[in-house]
Coordinates of C-alpha atoms in Angstrom, one line a residue:
M378 CA -71.9 52.2 63.3
A379 CA -75.6 52.8 62.6
E380 CA -74.7 54.4 59.3
H381 CA -72.5 51.3 58.5
K382 CA -75.4 49.0 59.2
E383 CA -77.8 51.1 57.0
D384 CA -75.3 50.9 54.1
K385 CA -75.0 47.1 54.4
A386 CA -78.8 46.8 54.5
A387 CA -79.1 49.0 51.4
M388 CA -76.4 46.9 49.6
A389 CA -78.2 43.7 50.5
K390 CA -81.5 45.1 49.2
T391 CA -79.8 46.1 45.9
N392 CA -78.3 42.6 45.5
Q393 CA -81.8 41.1 46.0
D394 CA -83.4 43.5 43.4
T395 CA -80.7 43.0 40.7
P396 CA -81.8 39.5 39.6
L397 CA -85.4 40.7 39.4
M398 CA -84.4 43.7 37.3
A399 CA -82.3 41.4 35.0
K400 CA -85.3 39.2 34.5
Q401 CA -87.5 42.2 33.6
A402 CA -85.0 43.6 31.1
K403 CA -85.6 41.7 27.9
P404 CA -82.9 41.9 25.2
L405 CA -84.1 43.2 21.8
A406 CA -84.8 40.5 19.2
Q407 CA -82.0 40.1 16.7
P408 CA -82.8 40.6 13.0
Q409 CA -83.2 37.3 11.2
W410 CA -82.1 36.1 7.8
T411 CA -85.7 35.7 6.6
W412 CA -86.6 33.9 3.4
R413 CA -87.9 37.2 2.0
L414 CA -84.5 38.9 2.6
K415 CA -82.6 36.0 1.0
L416 CA -85.0 35.8 -1.9
T417 CA -84.7 39.5 -2.6
G418 CA -81.0 39.6 -2.4
F419 CA -80.3 36.6 -4.7
G420 CA -83.3 37.2 -7.0
T421 CA -82.4 40.8 -7.8
T422 CA -78.8 39.8 -8.4
L423 CA -79.8 37.0 -10.7
A424 CA -82.2 39.4 -12.6
T425 CA -79.9 42.4 -13.1
A426 CA -76.2 41.9 -12.1
L427 CA -75.8 38.6 -13.8
P428 CA -77.2 39.8 -17.2
G429 CA -75.0 42.8 -16.9
G430 CA -71.9 40.7 -16.6
Y431 CA -73.2 38.4 -19.3
C432 CA -73.4 41.2 -21.8
V433 CA -69.8 42.2 -21.1
G434 CA -68.4 38.8 -21.9
V435 CA -70.7 37.3 -24.5
V436 CA -69.3 39.1 -27.7
N437 CA -65.8 37.8 -27.4
S438 CA -66.1 34.2 -28.7
P439 CA -68.6 34.8 -31.5
A440 CA -66.9 38.0 -32.6
V441 CA -65.6 36.5 -35.9
H442 CA -69.1 35.4 -37.0
M443 CA -70.7 38.6 -35.9
R444 CA -68.2 40.7 -37.8
A445 CA -68.8 38.7 -41.0
W446 CA -72.6 39.0 -40.5
C447 CA -72.2 42.8 -40.1
L448 CA -70.2 43.0 -43.3
A449 CA -72.8 40.9 -45.2
C450 CA -75.7 42.9 -43.8
M451 CA -74.2 46.3 -44.7
K452 CA -73.8 45.1 -48.3
S453 CA -77.2 43.4 -48.7
Q454 CA -79.3 46.0 -46.9
H455 CA -77.5 49.2 -47.6
G456 CA -75.3 48.4 -50.7
L457 CA -72.1 49.3 -48.7
D458 CA -69.0 47.2 -49.3
L459 CA -67.1 48.1 -46.1
S460 CA -63.3 48.2 -46.1
A461 CA -61.3 46.5 -43.4
G462 CA -61.0 49.9 -41.5
A463 CA -64.7 50.7 -41.8
L464 CA -65.6 47.2 -40.6
E465 CA -63.3 47.6 -37.6
L466 CA -64.9 51.0 -36.8
L467 CA -68.4 49.4 -37.0
W468 CA -67.3 46.6 -34.7
S469 CA -65.8 49.0 -32.3
S470 CA -69.2 50.8 -32.2
V471 CA -70.9 47.5 -31.4
V472 CA -68.6 46.9 -28.5
S473 CA -68.3 50.5 -27.1
I474 CA -72.0 51.5 -27.4
Y475 CA -72.6 49.1 -24.5
L476 CA -70.1 51.2 -22.4
V477 CA -71.7 54.4 -23.5
G478 CA -75.1 53.1 -22.4
G479 CA -73.5 52.1 -19.1
A480 CA -72.3 55.6 -18.4
L481 CA -75.7 57.1 -19.3
G482 CA -77.6 54.6 -17.2
S483 CA -75.3 55.5 -14.3
L484 CA -76.1 59.2 -14.7
M485 CA -79.8 58.4 -14.5
G486 CA -79.5 56.0 -11.6
A487 CA -79.7 58.5 -8.8
S488 CA -82.8 60.2 -10.0
I489 CA -84.6 57.0 -10.9
A490 CA -83.7 55.4 -7.5
N491 CA -84.9 58.5 -5.6
K492 CA -88.1 59.2 -7.6
C493 CA -89.2 55.6 -8.4
G494 CA -87.7 53.8 -5.4
R495 CA -85.2 51.1 -5.3
R496 CA -87.8 48.5 -6.3
G497 CA -89.0 50.8 -9.1
A498 CA -85.5 51.1 -10.4
F499 CA -85.3 47.3 -10.5
Y500 CA -88.5 47.2 -12.5
I501 CA -87.2 49.7 -15.1
N502 CA -84.0 47.8 -15.3
G503 CA -86.0 44.7 -16.2
L504 CA -87.8 46.5 -19.0
L505 CA -84.5 47.6 -20.5
L506 CA -83.1 44.1 -20.4
A507 CA -86.3 42.6 -21.9
L508 CA -86.1 45.0 -24.8
G509 CA -82.5 44.0 -25.3
V510 CA -83.5 40.4 -25.5
V511 CA -86.1 41.3 -28.3
C512 CA -83.4 43.2 -30.2
F513 CA -80.8 40.5 -30.0
S514 CA -83.1 37.6 -30.8
S515 CA -84.5 39.3 -33.9
C516 CA -81.6 41.2 -35.4
R517 CA -80.1 38.2 -37.3
A518 CA -83.4 37.2 -38.8
L519 CA -84.2 40.8 -39.8
E520 CA -80.6 41.4 -41.0
S521 CA -80.5 44.6 -39.0
V522 CA -77.2 46.0 -37.6
P523 CA -79.0 49.0 -36.1
L524 CA -81.1 46.5 -34.1
L525 CA -78.0 44.9 -32.8
L526 CA -76.6 48.3 -31.8
L527 CA -79.9 49.3 -30.1
G528 CA -79.8 46.0 -28.1
R529 CA -76.2 46.8 -26.9
L530 CA -77.2 50.3 -25.9
L531 CA -80.3 49.1 -24.0
T532 CA -78.4 46.5 -22.1
G533 CA -75.6 49.0 -21.3
L534 CA -78.2 51.4 -19.9
A535 CA -79.6 48.6 -17.7
T536 CA -76.2 47.6 -16.4
G537 CA -75.2 51.2 -15.6
L538 CA -78.5 51.5 -13.7
T539 CA -77.7 48.2 -11.9
I540 CA -74.3 49.3 -10.6
A541 CA -75.9 52.6 -9.5
F542 CA -78.8 51.2 -7.5
L543 CA -78.4 47.5 -6.7
T544 CA -75.9 47.7 -3.8
L545 CA -77.8 50.7 -2.5
Y546 CA -81.0 48.6 -2.5
H547 CA -79.3 45.6 -0.8
T548 CA -77.6 47.6 2.0
E549 CA -80.9 49.4 2.8
L550 CA -82.7 46.1 3.1
T551 CA -80.4 44.7 5.7
A552 CA -79.6 45.4 9.3
L553 CA -76.0 46.4 10.2
P554 CA -74.9 42.8 11.3
Q555 CA -76.2 41.4 8.0
R556 CA -74.8 44.1 5.7
S557 CA -71.4 42.7 5.0
S558 CA -72.8 39.4 3.8
I559 CA -75.1 40.8 1.2
A560 CA -73.2 43.9 0.0
P561 CA -70.8 41.9 -2.3
L562 CA -73.7 40.3 -4.3
C563 CA -73.7 42.9 -7.1
G564 CA -70.0 42.3 -7.9
M565 CA -70.5 38.5 -7.6
G566 CA -73.4 38.7 -10.1
L567 CA -71.4 40.7 -12.6
T568 CA -68.5 38.2 -12.3
A569 CA -70.8 35.2 -12.6
G570 CA -72.4 36.7 -15.7
V571 CA -69.1 36.9 -17.4
V572 CA -68.3 33.3 -16.7
V573 CA -71.8 32.1 -17.8
A574 CA -71.4 34.1 -21.0
Q575 CA -68.0 32.4 -21.7
I576 CA -69.8 29.1 -21.4
F577 CA -72.8 29.7 -23.6
S578 CA -70.8 31.6 -26.2
L579 CA -68.4 28.7 -26.8
Q580 CA -68.3 27.6 -30.4
S581 CA -69.7 24.2 -29.5
I582 CA -72.8 25.7 -27.8
F583 CA -74.3 29.0 -29.0
G584 CA -71.1 30.8 -30.3
G585 CA -71.2 29.4 -33.8
E586 CA -72.2 31.1 -37.0
Q587 CA -75.9 30.0 -36.9
H588 CA -76.6 30.6 -33.2
W589 CA -74.7 33.7 -32.0
H590 CA -77.9 35.7 -31.7
I591 CA -79.1 33.0 -29.2
A592 CA -75.9 33.5 -27.2
L593 CA -76.5 37.3 -27.0
S594 CA -80.1 36.9 -25.8
F595 CA -79.8 33.9 -23.5
Y596 CA -79.4 36.1 -20.4
G597 CA -83.2 36.5 -20.7
V598 CA -83.6 33.1 -19.0
F599 CA -81.8 34.3 -15.9
M600 CA -83.7 37.6 -16.0
L601 CA -87.0 35.8 -16.1
L602 CA -86.0 33.6 -13.1
G603 CA -85.1 36.7 -11.1
F604 CA -88.2 38.7 -12.0
A605 CA -90.7 35.9 -11.5
P606 CA -91.1 36.6 -7.7
F607 CA -91.0 40.4 -8.2
R608 CA -94.1 40.9 -6.1
L609 CA -92.4 39.3 -3.1
Y610 CA -89.5 41.8 -3.1
P611 CA -90.1 44.5 -0.5
E612 CA -89.2 48.2 -1.0
S613 CA -86.3 49.8 0.9
P614 CA -87.6 50.7 4.4
K615 CA -85.2 53.7 4.5
W616 CA -86.5 55.1 1.2
L617 CA -90.2 54.6 2.4
F618 CA -89.6 56.2 5.8
I619 CA -87.1 59.0 5.1
V620 CA -87.6 60.0 1.5
K621 CA -91.4 59.3 1.1
A622 CA -92.5 59.5 4.8
R623 CA -94.6 56.3 4.4
K624 CA -94.0 55.2 7.9
L625 CA -96.6 52.4 8.1
Q626 CA -95.3 50.8 4.9
A627 CA -91.7 51.1 6.2
A628 CA -92.7 49.2 9.3
Q629 CA -94.4 46.5 7.3
S630 CA -91.3 46.2 5.1
L631 CA -89.1 45.8 8.2
Q632 CA -91.3 43.1 9.6
L633 CA -91.0 41.1 6.4
L634 CA -87.2 41.6 6.2
R635 CA -86.3 41.1 9.9
G636 CA -89.0 38.6 11.0
Y637 CA -90.1 41.1 13.8
A638 CA -93.6 40.9 15.4
A639 CA -95.8 43.9 15.0
D640 CA -95.4 44.8 18.7
S641 CA -91.7 44.0 18.8
E642 CA -89.4 46.3 20.8
A643 CA -86.7 45.7 18.2
L644 CA -89.1 47.0 15.4
N645 CA -89.9 50.0 17.5
A646 CA -86.2 50.6 18.1
E647 CA -85.5 50.6 14.3
L648 CA -88.4 52.9 13.6
Q649 CA -87.1 55.3 16.2
A650 CA -83.7 55.2 14.6
L651 CA -85.2 56.0 11.2
E652 CA -87.2 58.8 12.8
Q653 CA -84.1 60.3 14.3
E654 CA -82.3 59.9 10.9
A655 CA -85.2 61.5 9.1
S656 CA -85.2 64.5 11.5
V657 CA -81.7 65.5 10.5
K658 CA -81.7 64.5 6.8
S659 CA -82.5 66.8 3.9
K660 CA -84.0 65.8 0.6
P661 CA -81.8 63.6 -1.6
S662 CA -78.8 65.5 -2.8
S663 CA -78.3 66.5 -6.5
F664 CA -75.0 66.1 -8.3
M665 CA -74.2 69.8 -7.8
Q666 CA -75.1 69.7 -4.1
L667 CA -72.8 66.7 -3.7
L668 CA -69.9 68.4 -5.5
R669 CA -70.3 71.7 -3.6
N670 CA -70.2 70.1 -0.1
P671 CA -66.6 70.0 1.0
K672 CA -67.3 67.4 3.7
L673 CA -68.3 64.9 0.9
H674 CA -65.2 65.5 -1.3
L675 CA -63.0 62.8 0.2
P676 CA -65.6 60.0 0.3
L677 CA -66.6 60.9 -3.3
I678 CA -62.9 60.7 -4.4
L679 CA -62.6 57.3 -2.7
V680 CA -65.7 55.9 -4.4
C681 CA -64.7 57.2 -7.8
A682 CA -61.0 56.2 -7.4
Y683 CA -62.1 52.6 -6.4
L684 CA -64.6 52.1 -9.2
G685 CA -62.5 53.7 -11.8
G686 CA -59.3 52.2 -10.5
Q687 CA -60.9 48.7 -10.6
Q688 CA -61.2 49.1 -14.4
L689 CA -57.7 50.6 -14.7
S690 CA -56.2 47.7 -12.7
G691 CA -56.1 45.6 -15.8
I692 CA -58.7 42.9 -15.1
N693 CA -60.4 43.3 -18.5
A694 CA -57.0 43.6 -20.3
I695 CA -55.9 40.4 -18.6
F696 CA -58.9 38.5 -19.9
Y697 CA -58.5 40.1 -23.3
Y698 CA -54.9 38.9 -23.5
S699 CA -55.1 35.6 -21.7
V700 CA -56.0 33.4 -24.7
S701 CA -52.9 34.6 -26.6
I702 CA -50.7 34.0 -23.5
F703 CA -52.1 30.5 -23.2
R704 CA -51.3 29.9 -26.9
Q705 CA -47.7 31.1 -26.3
A706 CA -47.4 28.6 -23.5
G707 CA -48.0 25.8 -26.0
L708 CA -51.7 25.2 -25.7
S709 CA -53.8 24.6 -28.8
A710 CA -56.5 27.1 -29.8
Q711 CA -59.3 25.0 -28.2
A712 CA -57.2 24.3 -25.1
A713 CA -56.5 28.1 -24.8
E714 CA -60.2 28.8 -25.0
W715 CA -60.9 26.3 -22.2
A716 CA -58.0 27.7 -20.1
N717 CA -59.5 31.2 -20.5
L718 CA -62.8 29.8 -19.2
G719 CA -60.8 28.3 -16.3
A720 CA -59.4 31.7 -15.5
G721 CA -62.9 33.1 -15.5
S722 CA -64.0 30.2 -13.2
V723 CA -61.3 31.0 -10.7
N724 CA -62.4 34.6 -10.8
L725 CA -66.0 33.5 -10.0
A726 CA -64.9 30.9 -7.3
V727 CA -62.9 33.5 -5.4
S728 CA -65.7 36.0 -5.7
L729 CA -68.0 33.5 -4.0
L730 CA -65.9 33.9 -0.9
G731 CA -66.8 37.6 -0.8
P732 CA -69.8 37.5 1.6
M733 CA -67.8 35.4 4.1
L734 CA -64.7 37.5 3.9
M735 CA -66.6 40.8 4.1
A736 CA -68.4 39.6 7.2
R737 CA -65.3 38.5 9.0
V738 CA -62.4 40.6 7.8
N739 CA -62.0 44.4 7.8
R740 CA -62.2 46.4 4.6
R741 CA -58.8 48.1 4.9
P742 CA -56.6 45.0 5.2
L743 CA -58.5 43.3 2.4
M744 CA -58.1 46.3 0.1
L745 CA -54.4 46.7 1.0
V746 CA -53.5 43.1 0.4
S747 CA -55.5 43.0 -2.8
C748 CA -53.9 46.2 -4.3
G749 CA -50.4 45.3 -3.1
F750 CA -50.4 41.8 -4.6
C751 CA -52.2 42.8 -7.8
A752 CA -49.5 45.5 -8.4
L753 CA -46.8 42.8 -7.8
F754 CA -48.2 40.2 -10.1
L755 CA -49.0 42.7 -12.9
F756 CA -45.3 43.9 -12.7
L757 CA -44.0 40.3 -12.9
F758 CA -46.5 39.5 -15.7
A759 CA -45.2 42.4 -17.7
M760 CA -41.6 41.5 -17.2
L761 CA -42.1 37.8 -17.9
L762 CA -44.2 38.5 -21.0
H763 CA -41.6 41.0 -22.3
F764 CA -38.8 38.5 -22.1
I765 CA -41.0 35.4 -22.8
D766 CA -38.6 34.1 -25.5
S767 CA -35.6 34.3 -23.2
C768 CA -36.5 31.3 -21.1
S769 CA -38.8 28.3 -21.6
W770 CA -40.6 28.5 -18.3
F771 CA -41.5 32.3 -18.6
A772 CA -44.7 31.3 -20.5
L773 CA -45.8 29.1 -17.5
G774 CA -44.8 32.0 -15.2
C775 CA -47.1 34.3 -17.1
I776 CA -50.0 31.8 -16.7
A777 CA -49.2 31.6 -12.9
C778 CA -49.2 35.4 -12.7
I779 CA -52.6 35.6 -14.4
F780 CA -54.2 33.1 -12.0
L781 CA -52.6 34.7 -8.9
Y782 CA -53.6 38.2 -10.0
I783 CA -57.2 37.1 -10.5
F784 CA -57.2 35.5 -7.0
F785 CA -56.0 38.6 -5.2
F786 CA -58.1 40.9 -7.4
Q787 CA -61.3 39.3 -6.1
L788 CA -60.2 39.6 -2.4
G789 CA -60.7 43.4 -2.5
L790 CA -60.4 45.2 -5.8
G791 CA -63.2 43.1 -7.3
P792 CA -66.1 43.3 -4.7
L793 CA -65.3 46.3 -2.5
P794 CA -65.7 49.2 -5.0
F795 CA -69.3 48.3 -5.7
F796 CA -70.5 48.8 -2.1
I797 CA -68.0 51.0 -0.3
G798 CA -70.1 54.1 -1.3
A799 CA -73.0 52.7 0.6
E800 CA -70.9 52.5 3.7
L801 CA -69.2 55.9 3.3
F802 CA -72.3 58.0 2.5
E803 CA -75.4 58.7 4.5
L804 CA -78.8 58.3 2.8
S805 CA -79.2 61.8 1.4
P806 CA -76.1 62.0 -0.8
R807 CA -75.7 58.2 -1.3
P808 CA -77.6 57.8 -4.6
A809 CA -75.9 60.7 -6.3
A810 CA -72.4 59.6 -5.1
M811 CA -72.9 56.0 -6.3
S812 CA -74.1 57.2 -9.6
L813 CA -71.1 59.5 -10.1
G814 CA -68.8 56.6 -9.1
S815 CA -70.6 54.4 -11.6
V816 CA -70.1 56.9 -14.4
V817 CA -66.4 57.0 -13.7
Y818 CA -66.4 53.1 -13.8
W819 CA -67.9 53.1 -17.3
L820 CA -65.7 55.9 -18.6
C821 CA -62.6 54.1 -17.4
N822 CA -64.0 50.9 -19.0
L823 CA -64.5 52.7 -22.2
L824 CA -60.9 54.2 -22.0
I825 CA -59.4 50.7 -21.6
G826 CA -61.5 49.4 -24.5
M827 CA -60.5 52.2 -26.8
A828 CA -56.8 52.7 -25.8
F829 CA -55.6 49.2 -24.9
P830 CA -55.3 47.7 -28.4
A831 CA -53.3 50.8 -29.6
L832 CA -51.1 50.9 -26.5
Q833 CA -50.5 47.2 -26.7
Q834 CA -49.3 47.5 -30.3
A835 CA -47.0 50.4 -29.4
W836 CA -45.6 49.2 -26.0
G837 CA -46.0 45.4 -26.2
A838 CA -46.0 43.6 -22.9
L839 CA -45.0 46.8 -21.1
V840 CA -48.6 48.0 -21.5
F841 CA -49.3 46.2 -18.2
L842 CA -46.9 48.5 -16.2
P843 CA -49.5 51.4 -15.9
F844 CA -52.0 48.9 -14.5
S845 CA -49.4 48.0 -11.8
I846 CA -48.8 51.6 -11.0
N847 CA -52.5 52.2 -10.7
C848 CA -52.7 49.4 -8.1
V849 CA -49.8 51.0 -6.2
L850 CA -51.7 54.4 -6.2
L851 CA -54.9 52.7 -4.9
F852 CA -52.8 51.0 -2.2
L853 CA -51.4 54.4 -1.0
L854 CA -54.9 56.0 -1.1
T855 CA -56.3 53.1 1.0
Q856 CA -53.5 53.2 3.4
R857 CA -53.8 56.9 4.0
Y858 CA -57.4 57.8 3.7
L859 CA -59.9 54.9 3.8
P860 CA -61.6 54.6 7.2
E861 CA -62.6 51.2 8.5
T862 CA -66.3 50.8 7.7
R863 CA -67.1 47.2 8.6
G864 CA -69.7 47.1 11.4
C865 CA -70.2 50.9 11.3
E866 CA -73.2 52.9 10.4
P867 CA -72.5 55.6 7.7
A868 CA -73.4 58.3 10.3
D869 CA -70.5 57.1 12.4
V870 CA -68.1 56.9 9.3
A871 CA -69.0 60.3 7.9
P872 CA -67.2 62.4 10.5
L873 CA -64.0 60.4 9.8
V874 CA -63.8 61.7 6.3
A875 CA -65.5 65.1 6.7
A876 CA -62.2 67.0 6.9
G877 CA -61.1 66.0 3.4
F878 CA -57.5 65.1 2.9
K879 CA -56.8 66.3 6.5
S880 CA -59.0 63.5 7.8
K881 CA -57.5 61.0 10.2
R882 CA -58.4 57.5 9.2
S883 CA -59.7 54.8 11.6
R884 CA -57.1 52.1 12.2
Q885 CA -59.5 49.4 13.2

């Protein structure tokens, strides 16, 4: 009985102490969406990703005038009267040298981001884009085709660097709960750039015979707007703390980005997490170290498959072919041009849903839905286009397939490949992995640009069937091997893919 009374007394004392302990235990401050974080995210996207997308789409509309100018320049400056085949080769060089520059910029992205920092890579990107503006704005007055080629090469280098470092920079600026909202910004910027280029390169704006050089260089306006507040953009706290061991500067960067006080427990907790991460991390991985580590093979395959598969999913070919499809549906040349702009606008509008979707919906279902429906609508598009003369409504069916394909593309295949590497890889191998993935992206882009016209001529509408098969393969790869990464630190995801193709995915 005495023991029973003592137990009751102890329980009563515990119940009295619990409220006091609850009052003393203060929850950690939550990271805020500070104005500095928002400015850095949108400013860096406006200055780098949007010009990159702009340079992809700007040469389509004024191509006729640019080719005629190239022909005239080669005759007046070099005394060469180019044949139709030689002119086609020169024009192919103007288009493809941008893609070659993208691949080279991607290769350099890892070393630049590691040696100069994420902010330093952003600055170098701006220099390349600024030199591109100089080349484009002066090439017509100087009648210099080499200057046009140099401008395309420089902007390609800048865009390749953008894809290699920008998402890396964004994810390292944000806390885990914020990451899903800011990670899609690179893809959104590229998509927005293509649409902006379609607008400013219209024949009625800057796409005419006298002003196409203005269309090519107009991205400089957006670049200047994004670079104006450059001094306000903080460096990546992870790069400062782990790679450079500048712990005080890392703490100051975290205060700016999170809104923490200097004596905040939340700030101390993040610094302790960085200290723990730094204690087990080696120096940034080289490409060879990345390729030799068997634990990194599966995530590297996923990153390369998604970035390359995005280009092999037919999005660029669809936009290349859409004007002729709209013409076959009975639209006039001008109406088809505006309809193509409408398709690009749908592409942009759906991409703007990216931050909301990525914050609320898991990666795996988004990618599975996107790949599955893209495969379906590409197959239907190929069949309807192949038999377009058999039925009057098949042309309208092709238009519907284009818009539906674009919608589902932007749910997963569009945004996810650009940032999945930042969620699969820890800090040490991350820059090299994202650079290799970016190289694959540009090589597949170049492959489509070089092979699609010839395959289209040989196969006709059935050229879209390989794109559909590619989407099916991406669906199977996602279903079997992609772990769920939303809301997870890379250190928690890495063990899920460390066993290579024997790994068991997370079914979250």
